[in-house]
Coordinates of C-alpha atoms in Angstrom, one line a residue:
X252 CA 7.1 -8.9 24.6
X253 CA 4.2 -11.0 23.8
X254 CA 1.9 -8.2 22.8
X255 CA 5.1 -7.4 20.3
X256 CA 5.1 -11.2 19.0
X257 CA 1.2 -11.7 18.5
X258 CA 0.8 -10.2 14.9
X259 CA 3.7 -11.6 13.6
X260 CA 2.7 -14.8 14.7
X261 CA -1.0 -14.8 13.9
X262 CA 0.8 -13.7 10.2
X263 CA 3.0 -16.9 10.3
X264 CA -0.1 -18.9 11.0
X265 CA -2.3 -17.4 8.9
X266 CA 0.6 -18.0 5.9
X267 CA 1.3 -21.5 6.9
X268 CA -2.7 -22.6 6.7
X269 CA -3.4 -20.9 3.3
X270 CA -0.1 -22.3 1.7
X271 CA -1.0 -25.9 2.9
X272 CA -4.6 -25.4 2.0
X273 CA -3.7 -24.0 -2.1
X274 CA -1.0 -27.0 -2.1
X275 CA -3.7 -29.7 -0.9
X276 CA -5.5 -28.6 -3.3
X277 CA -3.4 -28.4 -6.3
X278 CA -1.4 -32.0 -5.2
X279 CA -4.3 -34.0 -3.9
X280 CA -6.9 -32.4 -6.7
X281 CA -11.5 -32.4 -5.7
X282 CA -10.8 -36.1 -6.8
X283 CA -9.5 -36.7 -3.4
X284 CA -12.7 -35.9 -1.6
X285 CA -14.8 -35.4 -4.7
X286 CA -14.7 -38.0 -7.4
X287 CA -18.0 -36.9 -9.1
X288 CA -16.9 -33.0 -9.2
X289 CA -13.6 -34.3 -10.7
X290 CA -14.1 -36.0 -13.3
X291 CA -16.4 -32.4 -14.6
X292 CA -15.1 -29.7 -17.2
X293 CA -14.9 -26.2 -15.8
X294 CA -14.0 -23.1 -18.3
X295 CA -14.9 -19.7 -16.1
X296 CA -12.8 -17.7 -18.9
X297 CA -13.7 -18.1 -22.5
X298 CA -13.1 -14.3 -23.7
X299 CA -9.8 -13.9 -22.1
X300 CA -6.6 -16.4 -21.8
X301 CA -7.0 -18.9 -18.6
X302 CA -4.6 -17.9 -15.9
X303 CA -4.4 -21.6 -14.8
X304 CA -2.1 -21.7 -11.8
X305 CA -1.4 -19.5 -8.4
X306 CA 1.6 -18.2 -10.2
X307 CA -0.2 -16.2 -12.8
X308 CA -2.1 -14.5 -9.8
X309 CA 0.7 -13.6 -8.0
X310 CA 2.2 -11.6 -10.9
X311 CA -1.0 -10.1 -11.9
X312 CA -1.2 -8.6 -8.6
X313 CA 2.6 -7.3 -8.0
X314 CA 2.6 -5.3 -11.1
X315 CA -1.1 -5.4 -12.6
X316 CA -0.4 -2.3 -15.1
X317 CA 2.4 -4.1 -16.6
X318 CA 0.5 -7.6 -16.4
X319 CA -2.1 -5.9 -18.2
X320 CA 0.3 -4.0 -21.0
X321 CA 2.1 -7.5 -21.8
X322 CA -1.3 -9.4 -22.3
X323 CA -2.8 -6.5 -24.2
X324 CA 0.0 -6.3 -26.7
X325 CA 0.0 -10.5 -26.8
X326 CA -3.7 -10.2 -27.5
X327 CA -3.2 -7.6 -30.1
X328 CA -0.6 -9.7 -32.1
X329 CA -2.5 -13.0 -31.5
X330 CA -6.6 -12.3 -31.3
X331 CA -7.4 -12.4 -35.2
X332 CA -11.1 -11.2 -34.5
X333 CA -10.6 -7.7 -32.8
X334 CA -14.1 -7.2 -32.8
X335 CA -14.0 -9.6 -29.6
X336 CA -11.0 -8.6 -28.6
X337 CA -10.6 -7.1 -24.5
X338 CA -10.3 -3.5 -24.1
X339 CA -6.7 -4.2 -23.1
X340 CA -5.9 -5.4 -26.1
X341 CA -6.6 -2.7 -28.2
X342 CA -4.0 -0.4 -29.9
X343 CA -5.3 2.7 -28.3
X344 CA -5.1 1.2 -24.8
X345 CA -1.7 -0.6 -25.6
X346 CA -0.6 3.2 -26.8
X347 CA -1.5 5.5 -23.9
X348 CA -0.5 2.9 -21.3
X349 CA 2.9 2.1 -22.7
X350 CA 3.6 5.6 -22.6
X351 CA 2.4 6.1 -18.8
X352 CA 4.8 2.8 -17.9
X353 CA 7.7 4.7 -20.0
X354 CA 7.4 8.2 -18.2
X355 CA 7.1 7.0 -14.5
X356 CA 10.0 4.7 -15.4
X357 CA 11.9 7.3 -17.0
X358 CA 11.4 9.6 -14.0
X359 CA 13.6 7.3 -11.5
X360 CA 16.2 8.7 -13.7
X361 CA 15.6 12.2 -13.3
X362 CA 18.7 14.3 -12.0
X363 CA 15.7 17.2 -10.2
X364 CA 14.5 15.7 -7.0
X365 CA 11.7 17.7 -6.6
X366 CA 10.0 17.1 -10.2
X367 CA 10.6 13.0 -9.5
X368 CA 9.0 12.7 -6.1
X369 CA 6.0 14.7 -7.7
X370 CA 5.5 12.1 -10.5
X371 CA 6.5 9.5 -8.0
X372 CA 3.0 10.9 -6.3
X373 CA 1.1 10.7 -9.6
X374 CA 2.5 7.1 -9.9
X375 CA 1.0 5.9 -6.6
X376 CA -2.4 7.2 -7.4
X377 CA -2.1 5.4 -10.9
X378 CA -0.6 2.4 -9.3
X379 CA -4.3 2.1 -7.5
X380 CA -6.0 2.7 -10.2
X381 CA -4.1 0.2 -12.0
X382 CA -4.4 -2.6 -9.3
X383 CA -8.6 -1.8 -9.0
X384 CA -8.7 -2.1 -13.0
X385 CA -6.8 -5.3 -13.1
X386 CA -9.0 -6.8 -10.1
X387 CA -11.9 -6.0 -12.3
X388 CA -10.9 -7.0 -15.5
X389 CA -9.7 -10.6 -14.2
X390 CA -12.1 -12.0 -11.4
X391 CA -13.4 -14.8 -13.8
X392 CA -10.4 -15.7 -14.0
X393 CA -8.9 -15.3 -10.1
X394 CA -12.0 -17.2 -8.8
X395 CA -11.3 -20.0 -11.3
X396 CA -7.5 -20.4 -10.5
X397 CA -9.0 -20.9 -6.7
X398 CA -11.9 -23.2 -7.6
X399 CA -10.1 -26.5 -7.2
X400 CA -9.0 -25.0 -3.5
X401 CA -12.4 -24.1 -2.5
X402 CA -13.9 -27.4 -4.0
X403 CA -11.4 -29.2 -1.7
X404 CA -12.9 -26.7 1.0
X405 CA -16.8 -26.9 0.5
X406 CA -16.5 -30.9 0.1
X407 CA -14.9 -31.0 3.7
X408 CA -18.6 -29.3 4.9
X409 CA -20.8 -30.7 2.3
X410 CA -21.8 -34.5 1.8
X411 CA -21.7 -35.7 -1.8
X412 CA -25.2 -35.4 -2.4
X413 CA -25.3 -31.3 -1.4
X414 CA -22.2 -31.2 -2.9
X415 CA -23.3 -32.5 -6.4
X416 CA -26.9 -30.4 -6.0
X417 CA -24.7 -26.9 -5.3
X418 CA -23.0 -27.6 -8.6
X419 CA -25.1 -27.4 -11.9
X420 CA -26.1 -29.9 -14.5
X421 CA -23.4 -28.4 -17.0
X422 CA -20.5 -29.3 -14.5
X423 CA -19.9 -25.6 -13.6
X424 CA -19.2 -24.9 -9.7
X425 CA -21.5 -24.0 -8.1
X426 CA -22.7 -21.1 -6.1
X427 CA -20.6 -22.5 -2.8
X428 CA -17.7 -23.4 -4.6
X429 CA -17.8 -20.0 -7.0
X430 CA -18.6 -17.4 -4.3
X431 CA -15.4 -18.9 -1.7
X432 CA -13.3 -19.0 -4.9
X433 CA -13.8 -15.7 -6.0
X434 CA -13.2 -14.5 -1.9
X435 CA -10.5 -16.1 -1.4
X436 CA -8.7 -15.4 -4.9
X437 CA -9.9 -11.4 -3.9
X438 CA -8.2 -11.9 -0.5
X439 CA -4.8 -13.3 -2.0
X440 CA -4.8 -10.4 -5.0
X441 CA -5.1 -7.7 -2.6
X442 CA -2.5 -8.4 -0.2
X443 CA 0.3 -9.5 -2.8
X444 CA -1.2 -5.9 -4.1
X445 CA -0.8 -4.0 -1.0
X446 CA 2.7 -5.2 -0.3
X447 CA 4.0 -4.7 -3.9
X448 CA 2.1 -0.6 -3.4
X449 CA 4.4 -0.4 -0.5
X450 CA 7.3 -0.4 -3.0
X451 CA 6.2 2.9 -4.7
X452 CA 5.8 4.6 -1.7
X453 CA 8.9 3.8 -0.2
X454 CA 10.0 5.6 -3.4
X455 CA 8.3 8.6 -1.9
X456 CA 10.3 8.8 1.6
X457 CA 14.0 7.6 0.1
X458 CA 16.5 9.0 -2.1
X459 CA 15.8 9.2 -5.7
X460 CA 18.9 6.3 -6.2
X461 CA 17.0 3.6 -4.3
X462 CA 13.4 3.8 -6.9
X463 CA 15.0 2.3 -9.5
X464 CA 16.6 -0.5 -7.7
X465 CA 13.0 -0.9 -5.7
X466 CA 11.4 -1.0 -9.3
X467 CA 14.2 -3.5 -10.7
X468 CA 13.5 -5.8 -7.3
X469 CA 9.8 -6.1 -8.2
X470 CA 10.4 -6.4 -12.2
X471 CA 13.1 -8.9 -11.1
X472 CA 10.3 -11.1 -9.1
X473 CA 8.1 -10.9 -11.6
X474 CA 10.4 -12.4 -14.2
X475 CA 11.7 -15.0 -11.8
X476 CA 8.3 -16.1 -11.0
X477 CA 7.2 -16.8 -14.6
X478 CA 10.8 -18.1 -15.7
X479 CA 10.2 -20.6 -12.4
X480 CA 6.5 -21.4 -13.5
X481 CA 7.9 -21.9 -17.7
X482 CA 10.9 -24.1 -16.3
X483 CA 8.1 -26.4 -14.2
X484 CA 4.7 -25.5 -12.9
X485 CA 5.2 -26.7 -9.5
X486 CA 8.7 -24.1 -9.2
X487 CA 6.0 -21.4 -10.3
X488 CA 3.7 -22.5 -7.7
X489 CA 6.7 -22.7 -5.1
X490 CA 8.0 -19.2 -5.7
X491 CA 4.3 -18.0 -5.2
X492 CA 3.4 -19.4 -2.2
X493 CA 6.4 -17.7 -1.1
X494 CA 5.6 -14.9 -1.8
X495 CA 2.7 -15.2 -1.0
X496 CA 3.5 -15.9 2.4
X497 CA 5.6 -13.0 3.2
X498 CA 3.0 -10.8 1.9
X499 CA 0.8 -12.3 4.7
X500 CA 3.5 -11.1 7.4
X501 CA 4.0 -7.9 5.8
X502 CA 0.0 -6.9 5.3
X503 CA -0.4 -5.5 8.0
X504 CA 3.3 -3.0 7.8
X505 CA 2.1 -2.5 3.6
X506 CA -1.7 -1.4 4.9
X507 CA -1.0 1.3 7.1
X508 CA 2.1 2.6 4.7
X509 CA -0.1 2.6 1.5
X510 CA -2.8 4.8 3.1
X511 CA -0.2 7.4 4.4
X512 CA 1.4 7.3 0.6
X513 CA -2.1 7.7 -0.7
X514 CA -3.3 10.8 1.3
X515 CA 0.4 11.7 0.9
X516 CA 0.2 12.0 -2.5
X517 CA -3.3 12.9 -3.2
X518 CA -2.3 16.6 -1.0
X519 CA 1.2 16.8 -3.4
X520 CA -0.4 16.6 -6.7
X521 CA -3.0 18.6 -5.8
X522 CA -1.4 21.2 -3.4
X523 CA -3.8 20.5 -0.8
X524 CA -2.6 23.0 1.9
X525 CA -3.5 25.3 -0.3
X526 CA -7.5 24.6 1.1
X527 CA -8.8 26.5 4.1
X528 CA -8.8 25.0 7.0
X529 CA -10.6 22.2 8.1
X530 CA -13.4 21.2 10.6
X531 CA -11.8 20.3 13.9
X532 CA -14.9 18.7 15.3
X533 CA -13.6 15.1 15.1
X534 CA -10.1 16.0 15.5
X535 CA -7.6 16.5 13.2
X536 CA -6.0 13.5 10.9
X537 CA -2.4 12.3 12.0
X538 CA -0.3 9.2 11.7
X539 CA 1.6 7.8 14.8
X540 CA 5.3 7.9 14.4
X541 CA 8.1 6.1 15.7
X542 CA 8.2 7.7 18.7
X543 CA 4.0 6.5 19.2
X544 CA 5.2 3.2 18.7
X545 CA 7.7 3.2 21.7
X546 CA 6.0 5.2 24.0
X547 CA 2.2 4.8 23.4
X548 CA 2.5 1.1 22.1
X549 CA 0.6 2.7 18.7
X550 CA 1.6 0.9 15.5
X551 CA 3.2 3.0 13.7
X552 CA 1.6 5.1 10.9
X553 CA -1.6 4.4 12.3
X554 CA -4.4 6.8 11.1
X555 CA -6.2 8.5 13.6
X556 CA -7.9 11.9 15.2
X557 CA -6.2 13.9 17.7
X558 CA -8.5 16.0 19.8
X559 CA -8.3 18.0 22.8
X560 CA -10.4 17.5 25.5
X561 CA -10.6 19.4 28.7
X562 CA -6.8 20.1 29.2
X563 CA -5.5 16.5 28.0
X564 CA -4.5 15.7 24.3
X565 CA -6.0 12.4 22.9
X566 CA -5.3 10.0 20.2
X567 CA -8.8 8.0 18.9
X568 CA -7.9 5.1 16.1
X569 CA -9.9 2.0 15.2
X570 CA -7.6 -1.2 16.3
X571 CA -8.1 -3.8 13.5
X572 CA -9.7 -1.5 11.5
X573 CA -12.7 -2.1 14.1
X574 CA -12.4 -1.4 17.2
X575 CA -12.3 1.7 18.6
X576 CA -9.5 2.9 20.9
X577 CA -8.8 6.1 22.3
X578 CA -5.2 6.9 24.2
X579 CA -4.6 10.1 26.5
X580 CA -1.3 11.6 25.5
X581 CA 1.1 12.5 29.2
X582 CA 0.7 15.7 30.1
X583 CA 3.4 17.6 28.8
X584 CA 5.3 20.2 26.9
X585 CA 4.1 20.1 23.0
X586 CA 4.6 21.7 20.1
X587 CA 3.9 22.1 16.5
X588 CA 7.2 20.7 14.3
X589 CA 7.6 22.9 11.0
X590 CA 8.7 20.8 8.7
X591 CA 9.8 20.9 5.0
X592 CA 6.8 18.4 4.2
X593 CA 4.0 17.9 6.8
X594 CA 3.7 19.2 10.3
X595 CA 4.4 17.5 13.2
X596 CA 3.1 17.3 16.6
X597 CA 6.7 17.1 18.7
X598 CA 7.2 16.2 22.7
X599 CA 10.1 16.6 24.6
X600 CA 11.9 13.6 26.1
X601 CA 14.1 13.9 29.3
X602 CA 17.2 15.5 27.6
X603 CA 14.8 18.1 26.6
X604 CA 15.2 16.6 23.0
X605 CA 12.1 17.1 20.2
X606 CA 10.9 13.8 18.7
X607 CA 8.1 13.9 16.5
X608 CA 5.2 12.1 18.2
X609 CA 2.3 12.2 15.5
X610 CA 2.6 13.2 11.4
X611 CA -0.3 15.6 10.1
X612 CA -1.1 15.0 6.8
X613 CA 0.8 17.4 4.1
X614 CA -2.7 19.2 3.4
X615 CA -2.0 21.4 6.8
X616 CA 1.8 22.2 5.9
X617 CA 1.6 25.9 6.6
X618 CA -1.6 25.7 8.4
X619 CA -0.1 26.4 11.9
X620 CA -2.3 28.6 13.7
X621 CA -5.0 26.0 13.0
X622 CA -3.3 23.5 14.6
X623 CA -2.1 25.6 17.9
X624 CA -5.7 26.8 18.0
X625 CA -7.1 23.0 18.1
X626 CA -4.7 21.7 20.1
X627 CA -3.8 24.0 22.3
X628 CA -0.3 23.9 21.5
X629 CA 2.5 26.2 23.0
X630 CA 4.2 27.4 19.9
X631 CA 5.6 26.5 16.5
X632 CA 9.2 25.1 16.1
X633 CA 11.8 24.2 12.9
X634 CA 12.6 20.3 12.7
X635 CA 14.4 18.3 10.4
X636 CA 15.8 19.5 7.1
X637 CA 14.1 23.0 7.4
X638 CA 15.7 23.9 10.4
X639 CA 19.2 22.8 9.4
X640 CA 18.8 25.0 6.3
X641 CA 17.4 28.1 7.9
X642 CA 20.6 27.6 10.4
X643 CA 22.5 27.1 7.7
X644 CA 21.2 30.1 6.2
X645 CA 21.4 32.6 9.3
X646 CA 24.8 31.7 9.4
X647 CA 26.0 32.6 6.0
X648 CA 24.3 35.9 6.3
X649 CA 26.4 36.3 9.7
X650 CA 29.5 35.3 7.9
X651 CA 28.7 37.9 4.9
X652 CA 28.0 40.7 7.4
X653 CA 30.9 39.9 9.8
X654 CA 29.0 39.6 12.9
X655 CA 30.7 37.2 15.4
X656 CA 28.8 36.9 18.5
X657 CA 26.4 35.5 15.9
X658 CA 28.6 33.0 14.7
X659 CA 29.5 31.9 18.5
X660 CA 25.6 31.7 18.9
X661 CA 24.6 29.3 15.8

């Protein structure tokens, strides 16, 4: 049970020391520790508006493309000089992103299934794009909304005197103070990010009813936030820091799920099993399931290699993204799950029951005799939807041609 408990509670901490750390900083001000470095002017952002508060972050990285289409069509309405105007603010950019936003929020709408999980791919690929652009468009400004923090933080280290000579003569931070500002602002934007990703690819495993009540959620705490932050700026800086720490706990869960969506939908949109087959060398690519979880203690969705060596299967991963770890599979009965997305590899429990033990990625649906060749797998069985429809099927065509024994047997 304790192995269980430790990530959750190295989250918790983890949550609970940054939260008190951005609050110190933002209640007590550098003045506490630092009177000299308080009493100076900083502007990191003279091109763009200042986001001045840990609010403004937050939003930025839940839903950067929209974050980015609302301030591009404020600055177009509002910069009189469009000659120094941001990229995002010009009509062009306002244009052809508007109309991306529309269509993928159009899509949750659409009665064909199969058309609206393919956009629903193309939307998590943008959504990455979206979240890298809005990183780089807005670090002067992310390291500036965590410079009074990581004042507070290099003042605890440094004396006044270093302090003062690590800041320049025009009261800007200095290197210190810039370079933890801008790594831990990076820090906070990517896992907000990661955990609002998640969203859109949740929209890729449930039914096409539940994206737009996903979407509305994350709309919904967007609007909240920066209604909170407009009513006073200490509710704004509340609601962040709670959400901020939840998306501490939940990192770790929104990490491994956002590469699986990301392969996932990189191999839909561009039909990827169409490809020969790959080099086996290193193993083959596959995500632990469920089933991992319970019986191999493997988080799941963890990306790894399964390989065969000798006549024992093994599972090879990198545990913190850094250590490696390799885990002999029990000798048993395998096989190869068909599916109607990506292959499984499938073991038998004591009832004789399949459960899928390891996902392949969709890039080796219909690659089969590849994977029984590497593996050394028995042989290939239906699972999940595709074999209910193909039983399905086998016994219409029994009820059309009238043979019973057929219809005892399915």
């Amino acid at each position: 049970m304790g192995k269980k408990t430790r990530p959750k509670t190295a989250g918790l901490a983890l949550a609970a020391i940054i939260i008190v750390a951005v609050m110190a900083a933002i209640f007590l001000g550098p003045g506490a520790v630092s009177p000299t470095l308080a009493a100076k002017d900083f502007d990191l952002a003279e091109t763009i508006e200042d986001i001045e508060s840990l609010d403004s972050l937050t939003n930025l990285a839940i839903s950067p493309g929209f974050i980015l289409w609302i301030r591009g069509v404020h600055g177009f309405f509002t910069i009189k000089d469009k000659e120094k105007a941001p990229f995002y603010a010009s009509g062009y950019f306002i244009l052809g992103l508007g109309a991306i936003l529309l269509l993928f929020l159009g899509k949750d709408f659409m009665p064909f299934e199969p058309l609206q999980k393919f956009l629903t791919a193309m939307e998590e690929g943008s959504m990455s794009l979206w979240g890298l652009l809005g990183y780089l468009t807005f670090i002067p400004e992310i390291s500036s909304i965590m410079t009074p923090s990581a004042k507070v933080a290099v003042s605890l280290f440094l004396a006044e005197p270093a302090l003062a000579a690590d800041s320049a003569a025009s009261g800007e931070p200095g290197f210190l103070v810039s370079f933890l500002a801008t790594v831990v602002g990076t820090v906070i934007y990517w896992i907000v990010w990661l955990v609002s990703n998640s969203l859109n690819v949740l929209c890729l495993i449930a039914p096409s009813f539940v994206a737009p009540l996903l979407k509305g959620f994350r709309l919904a705490l967007v609007g909240a936030i920066w209604a909170l932050a407009t009513i006073h700026p200490a509710l704004g800086l509340i609601a962040a820091l709670i959400v901020l720490g939840g998306a501490i706990i939940l990192v770790r869960w929104s990490f491994r799920l956002s590469v699986w969506g990301l392969l996932f939908s990189f191999d839909l949109v561009f039909r990827r099993w169409r490809q020969p087959d790959p080099p086996a060398d290193a193993g083959i690519l596959a995500f632990a399931s469920a089933k991992a979880k319970k019986t191999l203690k493997i988080p799941k969705r963890t990306l790894g290699r399964l390989f065969k060596r000798g006549e024992n299967l093994y599972f090879s991963y990198r545990k913190f993204l850094l250590r490696p770890t390799e885990i002999q599979l029990e000798p048993g009965s395998y096989v190869i799950g068909r599916r109607l997305t990506a292959p499984v590899l499938a073991a038998r429990d004591q009832k004789g029951e399949l459960w899928p033990l390891f996902s392949f990625r969709l890039s080796l649906k219909g690659h089969d005799s590849f994977l029984l060749s590497t593996l050394g797998v028995s042989n290939v069985v239906e699972m999940g939807v595709l074999k209910s429809a193909k039983k399905a099927i086998a016994w219409l065509k029994s009820l059309i041609h009238g043979d019973e024994e057929a219809l005892e047997l399915t």
